[in-house]
């Protein structure tokens, strides 16, 4: 990882100010955020300041952004020194960021670093003509095309020491270059070309049938639906038969209940008047032996059970 320090005072400009176009652009970025949240625009403004100042951020630009956003300069300095997208040292007109992470290292990034050292010099060194500088960086996300480098805003991939050296010479002399893979392949397809989906029938319509393919697809869907319905009906019928069989087996395994005589199972009738369980008041329901009830008998029947004996009448 590169060391994140400001450039020496000898190369620091005395001041920095956005030009008219970038000042208007900065105001538009700040307007995206609610009042009191202007600090949220710090990264876009630092990026625009770097773009205006030949691709790197001087101390004066960091302080100018802090004033515009009403932030403490140290807070803006923390952002600028944290993100490697901000260059704190002067860079060349063509700034090469060479990926040195594992996939690129396995594919020859060490040899590319040797080319940079031979053609440009040590890291963060700008060539005498101001055209080139380089820095080793972490993964740039083009591992399928390793080894690779980002030069300004473009990716150059599938590099070898030979084509990389030729690329640097083209950049230095202002000759046109082609971003992307440098070995002729397209994008991230396999080296030597794709090995799948090569049958022309995949693209001329013959695979799905000519002319009546819509009717054929409809018939296929209908047949599939009928097969699914028939399968569901068969499963339901089998389940019903299995349930009936289980019920029959259960009925055969249960013994029949013993049948009792009607005299034993009949509900008991109302007790007869002469039975001991008869209520005391039932005596009044008993007819007199002679068919008549005299006053004395009625009085005797009306007496409470267990009450005190009546005194004899004198």
Coordinates of C-alpha atoms in Angstrom, one line a residue:
X1 CA 0.0 0.0 0.0
X2 CA 1.3 3.5 -0.8
X3 CA 2.3 6.0 1.8
X4 CA -0.3 8.7 2.1
X5 CA 1.6 12.0 2.6
X6 CA 1.3 15.5 1.2
X7 CA 3.8 16.5 -1.4
X8 CA 6.8 18.5 -0.2
X9 CA 6.4 22.3 0.2
X10 CA 8.7 22.9 -2.7
X11 CA 6.0 21.7 -5.2
X12 CA 3.0 23.0 -3.3
X13 CA 1.2 25.9 -5.0
X14 CA 0.6 29.1 -3.0
X15 CA -3.2 29.0 -3.6
X16 CA -6.0 27.2 -5.3
X17 CA -9.5 28.3 -6.5
X18 CA -12.1 26.6 -8.7
X19 CA -12.4 28.1 -12.1
X20 CA -15.9 29.5 -13.1
X21 CA -17.2 26.2 -14.6
X22 CA -16.0 24.1 -11.7
X23 CA -17.3 26.6 -9.2
X24 CA -20.8 26.3 -10.7
X25 CA -20.5 22.5 -10.8
X26 CA -19.5 22.5 -7.1
X27 CA -22.5 24.6 -6.2
X28 CA -24.8 22.1 -7.9
X29 CA -23.2 19.2 -6.0
X30 CA -23.7 21.0 -2.7
X31 CA -27.3 21.8 -3.5
X32 CA -28.1 18.0 -3.6
X33 CA -27.8 17.9 0.2
X34 CA -30.1 19.5 2.9
X35 CA -29.0 22.5 4.9
X36 CA -26.4 21.6 7.4
X37 CA -25.3 18.5 5.4
X38 CA -23.0 20.2 2.9
X39 CA -20.0 18.1 4.1
X40 CA -21.5 15.2 2.2
X41 CA -20.2 16.8 -1.0
X42 CA -16.6 16.6 0.2
X43 CA -15.6 13.6 -2.1
X44 CA -17.0 15.1 -5.3
X45 CA -15.4 18.4 -4.7
X46 CA -12.0 16.9 -3.9
X47 CA -12.3 14.8 -7.1
X48 CA -13.1 17.9 -9.2
X49 CA -10.2 19.9 -7.5
X50 CA -7.8 17.0 -8.4
X51 CA -9.0 17.0 -11.9
X52 CA -8.5 20.7 -12.3
X53 CA -5.0 20.6 -10.8
X54 CA -3.2 18.3 -13.2
X55 CA -4.4 15.1 -11.5
X56 CA -3.2 15.6 -7.9
X57 CA -4.4 17.4 -4.7
X58 CA -2.2 20.1 -3.2
X59 CA -2.7 21.4 0.3
X60 CA -4.2 24.7 -1.0
X61 CA -7.0 22.7 -2.8
X62 CA -7.8 20.7 0.3
X63 CA -8.1 23.9 2.3
X64 CA -10.2 25.6 -0.4
X65 CA -12.7 22.7 -0.3
X66 CA -12.8 22.9 3.5
X67 CA -13.7 26.6 3.3
X68 CA -16.4 26.1 0.7
X69 CA -18.1 23.3 2.8
X70 CA -17.6 25.0 6.2
X71 CA -15.5 22.1 7.4
X72 CA -12.3 22.0 9.5
X73 CA -9.4 21.6 7.2
X74 CA -8.3 18.5 9.1
X75 CA -11.6 16.8 8.4
X76 CA -11.1 17.2 4.7
X77 CA -7.4 16.2 5.1
X78 CA -8.6 12.9 6.7
X79 CA -10.7 12.1 3.6
X80 CA -8.0 13.1 1.1
X81 CA -5.4 10.9 2.8
X82 CA -7.7 7.9 3.3
X83 CA -8.8 7.3 -0.2
X84 CA -6.2 6.2 -2.7
X85 CA -8.3 7.8 -5.5
X86 CA -6.8 11.1 -4.4
X87 CA -3.2 11.7 -5.5
X88 CA -1.2 13.7 -3.0
X89 CA 1.9 13.9 -5.1
X90 CA 2.4 15.3 -8.6
X91 CA 1.6 12.8 -11.4
X92 CA 2.5 12.6 -15.0
X93 CA 0.2 13.4 -17.9
X94 CA -0.4 9.6 -18.1
X95 CA -0.7 8.2 -14.6
X96 CA -0.2 4.4 -14.6
X97 CA -1.8 2.6 -11.6
X98 CA -0.4 -1.0 -11.9
X99 CA -2.3 -3.7 -10.0
X100 CA 0.0 -5.9 -7.9
X101 CA -2.6 -8.0 -6.1
X102 CA -2.5 -11.8 -6.1
X103 CA -4.3 -12.6 -9.5
X104 CA -2.1 -10.0 -11.4
X105 CA 1.0 -11.1 -9.5
X106 CA 0.4 -14.7 -10.5
X107 CA 0.0 -13.6 -14.1
X108 CA 3.2 -11.5 -14.3
X109 CA 2.7 -8.2 -12.6
X110 CA 6.3 -8.4 -11.2
X111 CA 7.7 -8.2 -14.7
X112 CA 5.5 -5.2 -15.5
X113 CA 6.8 -3.4 -12.4
X114 CA 10.3 -4.0 -13.8
X115 CA 9.2 -2.3 -17.0
X116 CA 7.9 0.7 -15.1
X117 CA 11.1 1.1 -13.2
X118 CA 13.2 0.9 -16.4
X119 CA 11.0 3.2 -18.5
X120 CA 9.8 5.7 -15.8
X121 CA 11.8 5.2 -12.6
X122 CA 10.8 4.6 -9.0
X123 CA 7.2 4.9 -7.9
X124 CA 5.7 8.4 -7.7
X125 CA 8.5 9.7 -10.0
X126 CA 7.4 11.9 -13.0
X127 CA 9.5 11.6 -16.1
X128 CA 11.5 14.6 -17.1
X129 CA 9.1 15.4 -19.9
X130 CA 6.1 15.2 -17.5
X131 CA 4.4 12.5 -19.5
X132 CA 4.5 9.4 -17.3
X133 CA 4.4 8.4 -13.6
X134 CA 3.3 5.1 -11.9
X135 CA 2.2 3.6 -8.7
X136 CA 1.4 0.1 -7.6
X137 CA -2.1 -0.2 -6.3
X138 CA -4.5 -2.8 -4.9
X139 CA -7.0 -4.9 -6.9
X140 CA -8.7 -2.9 -9.7
X141 CA -11.3 -5.6 -10.3
X142 CA -10.2 -6.9 -13.7
X143 CA -8.8 -10.2 -12.5
X144 CA -10.1 -12.2 -15.5
X145 CA -7.8 -10.1 -17.7
X146 CA -4.7 -10.1 -15.4
X147 CA -2.2 -8.6 -15.4
X148 CA -3.6 -5.1 -16.0
X149 CA -3.1 -1.4 -15.2
X150 CA -5.4 1.6 -15.1
X151 CA -4.0 4.6 -17.0
X152 CA -5.9 7.8 -16.2
X153 CA -9.5 6.6 -16.7
X154 CA -9.0 3.6 -18.9
X155 CA -8.1 -0.1 -18.3
X156 CA -5.3 -1.8 -20.2
X157 CA -5.5 -5.6 -19.8
X158 CA -3.7 -8.8 -20.7
X159 CA -0.4 -7.1 -20.5
X160 CA 3.0 -8.6 -21.2
X161 CA 6.4 -6.9 -20.7
X162 CA 6.6 -6.5 -24.5
X163 CA 3.2 -5.0 -25.2
X164 CA 3.3 -2.9 -22.0
X165 CA 6.6 -1.3 -22.9
X166 CA 5.2 -0.6 -26.4
X167 CA 2.1 0.9 -24.8
X168 CA 4.2 3.3 -22.6
X169 CA 6.1 4.4 -25.6
X170 CA 2.9 5.1 -27.5
X171 CA 1.6 7.2 -24.6
X172 CA 4.8 9.1 -24.3
X173 CA 4.9 10.1 -28.0
X174 CA 1.1 10.9 -28.2
X175 CA 0.3 7.9 -30.5
X176 CA -3.3 6.5 -30.2
X177 CA -3.8 3.5 -28.0
X178 CA -6.6 1.0 -27.6
X179 CA -7.9 0.4 -24.1
X180 CA -9.0 -3.1 -23.0
X181 CA -7.3 -6.4 -23.7
X182 CA -4.0 -6.1 -25.5
X183 CA -3.9 -9.6 -26.9
X184 CA -6.8 -9.4 -29.3
X185 CA -9.5 -11.2 -27.2
X186 CA -12.9 -9.6 -26.7
X187 CA -13.8 -8.5 -23.2
X188 CA -13.3 -11.3 -20.7
X189 CA -14.0 -14.3 -23.0
X190 CA -11.6 -17.3 -22.7
X191 CA -8.2 -16.8 -24.2
X192 CA -8.4 -18.0 -27.8
X193 CA -12.2 -17.4 -28.1
X194 CA -15.3 -18.8 -26.7
X195 CA -16.0 -22.5 -26.6
X196 CA -19.7 -22.5 -25.9
X197 CA -22.8 -21.3 -27.8
X198 CA -21.0 -21.7 -31.1
X199 CA -23.8 -23.6 -33.0
X200 CA -25.4 -21.3 -35.5
X201 CA -28.8 -23.0 -34.9
X202 CA -28.9 -21.3 -31.6
X203 CA -29.4 -18.0 -33.4
X204 CA -31.3 -18.7 -36.6
X205 CA -34.5 -20.0 -35.0
X206 CA -34.2 -23.6 -36.2
X207 CA -33.8 -25.0 -32.7
X208 CA -37.4 -23.9 -31.7
X209 CA -38.8 -24.9 -35.1
X210 CA -39.8 -22.9 -38.1
X211 CA -43.2 -21.3 -38.6
X212 CA -45.4 -23.3 -36.2
X213 CA -43.3 -23.1 -33.1
X214 CA -46.0 -21.3 -31.2
X215 CA -48.6 -24.0 -31.9
X216 CA -46.0 -26.7 -30.9
X217 CA -45.2 -24.9 -27.6
X218 CA -48.9 -24.6 -26.9
X219 CA -49.5 -28.3 -27.5
X220 CA -46.5 -29.2 -25.3
X221 CA -47.9 -27.1 -22.5
X222 CA -51.4 -28.6 -22.9
X223 CA -50.0 -32.2 -22.8
X224 CA -47.9 -31.4 -19.7
X225 CA -51.0 -30.0 -17.9
X226 CA -53.1 -33.1 -18.8
X227 CA -50.4 -35.4 -17.6
X228 CA -50.2 -33.4 -14.3
X229 CA -53.9 -33.7 -13.9
X230 CA -54.0 -37.4 -14.6
X231 CA -51.2 -37.9 -12.1
X232 CA -53.0 -35.9 -9.4
X233 CA -56.2 -37.9 -10.0
X234 CA -54.4 -41.3 -9.7
X235 CA -52.8 -40.2 -6.5
X236 CA -56.1 -39.1 -5.1
X237 CA -57.8 -42.4 -6.1
X238 CA -54.9 -44.4 -4.5
X239 CA -55.2 -42.4 -1.3
X240 CA -59.0 -43.0 -1.1
X241 CA -58.5 -46.8 -1.6
X242 CA -55.8 -46.9 1.0
X243 CA -58.1 -45.0 3.5
X244 CA -61.0 -47.4 2.8
X245 CA -58.7 -50.4 3.3
X246 CA -57.5 -49.0 6.6
X247 CA -61.0 -48.4 7.9
X248 CA -62.1 -52.0 7.0
X249 CA -59.1 -53.4 8.8
X250 CA -59.9 -51.3 11.9
X251 CA -63.5 -52.5 11.9
X252 CA -62.5 -56.2 11.7
X253 CA -60.1 -55.8 14.6
X254 CA -62.8 -54.2 17.0
X255 CA -64.9 -56.9 18.9
X256 CA -68.7 -56.6 18.9
X257 CA -70.2 -55.1 22.0
X258 CA -72.0 -57.6 24.3
X259 CA -75.8 -57.4 24.1
X260 CA -77.6 -57.4 27.4
X261 CA -81.2 -58.6 28.0
X262 CA -83.9 -55.9 27.7
X263 CA -84.8 -56.3 31.3
X264 CA -81.3 -55.5 32.4
X265 CA -80.8 -52.6 30.1
X266 CA -84.2 -51.0 30.6
X267 CA -84.3 -47.8 32.5
X268 CA -85.6 -48.1 36.0
X269 CA -89.3 -47.1 36.4
X270 CA -90.9 -44.9 39.0
X271 CA -90.6 -46.5 42.5
X272 CA -93.9 -48.0 43.8
X273 CA -95.6 -46.2 46.7
X274 CA -94.8 -49.1 49.1
X275 CA -91.0 -49.2 48.3
X276 CA -88.7 -47.8 51.0
X277 CA -87.3 -45.2 48.6
X278 CA -90.7 -43.5 48.3
X279 CA -90.7 -39.9 49.4
X280 CA -92.6 -39.1 52.7
X281 CA -95.2 -37.0 50.9
X282 CA -96.0 -40.1 48.7
X283 CA -98.3 -41.3 51.5
X284 CA -100.9 -38.8 50.5
X285 CA -100.9 -40.4 47.1
X286 CA -101.9 -43.8 48.6
X287 CA -105.6 -44.3 48.4
X288 CA -107.4 -45.3 51.6
X289 CA -108.1 -48.9 52.0
X290 CA -111.8 -48.2 52.1
X291 CA -111.7 -45.7 49.3
X292 CA -112.4 -42.8 51.7
X293 CA -110.1 -40.5 53.6
X294 CA -111.3 -39.3 57.0
X295 CA -110.0 -36.3 58.9
X296 CA -107.9 -38.3 61.3
X297 CA -106.1 -40.2 58.6
X298 CA -105.3 -37.0 56.8
X299 CA -103.9 -35.4 59.9
X300 CA -101.7 -38.4 60.6
X301 CA -100.3 -38.4 57.1
X302 CA -99.6 -34.6 57.3
X303 CA -97.4 -35.0 60.4
X304 CA -93.7 -34.5 59.7
X305 CA -91.6 -37.6 60.0
X306 CA -89.7 -37.9 63.3
X307 CA -91.6 -34.9 64.9
X308 CA -92.6 -34.8 68.6
X309 CA -95.5 -37.0 69.6
X310 CA -98.9 -35.3 69.9
X311 CA -100.1 -35.0 73.4
X312 CA -103.1 -37.2 74.1
X313 CA -106.4 -35.5 74.0
X314 CA -108.1 -35.5 77.3

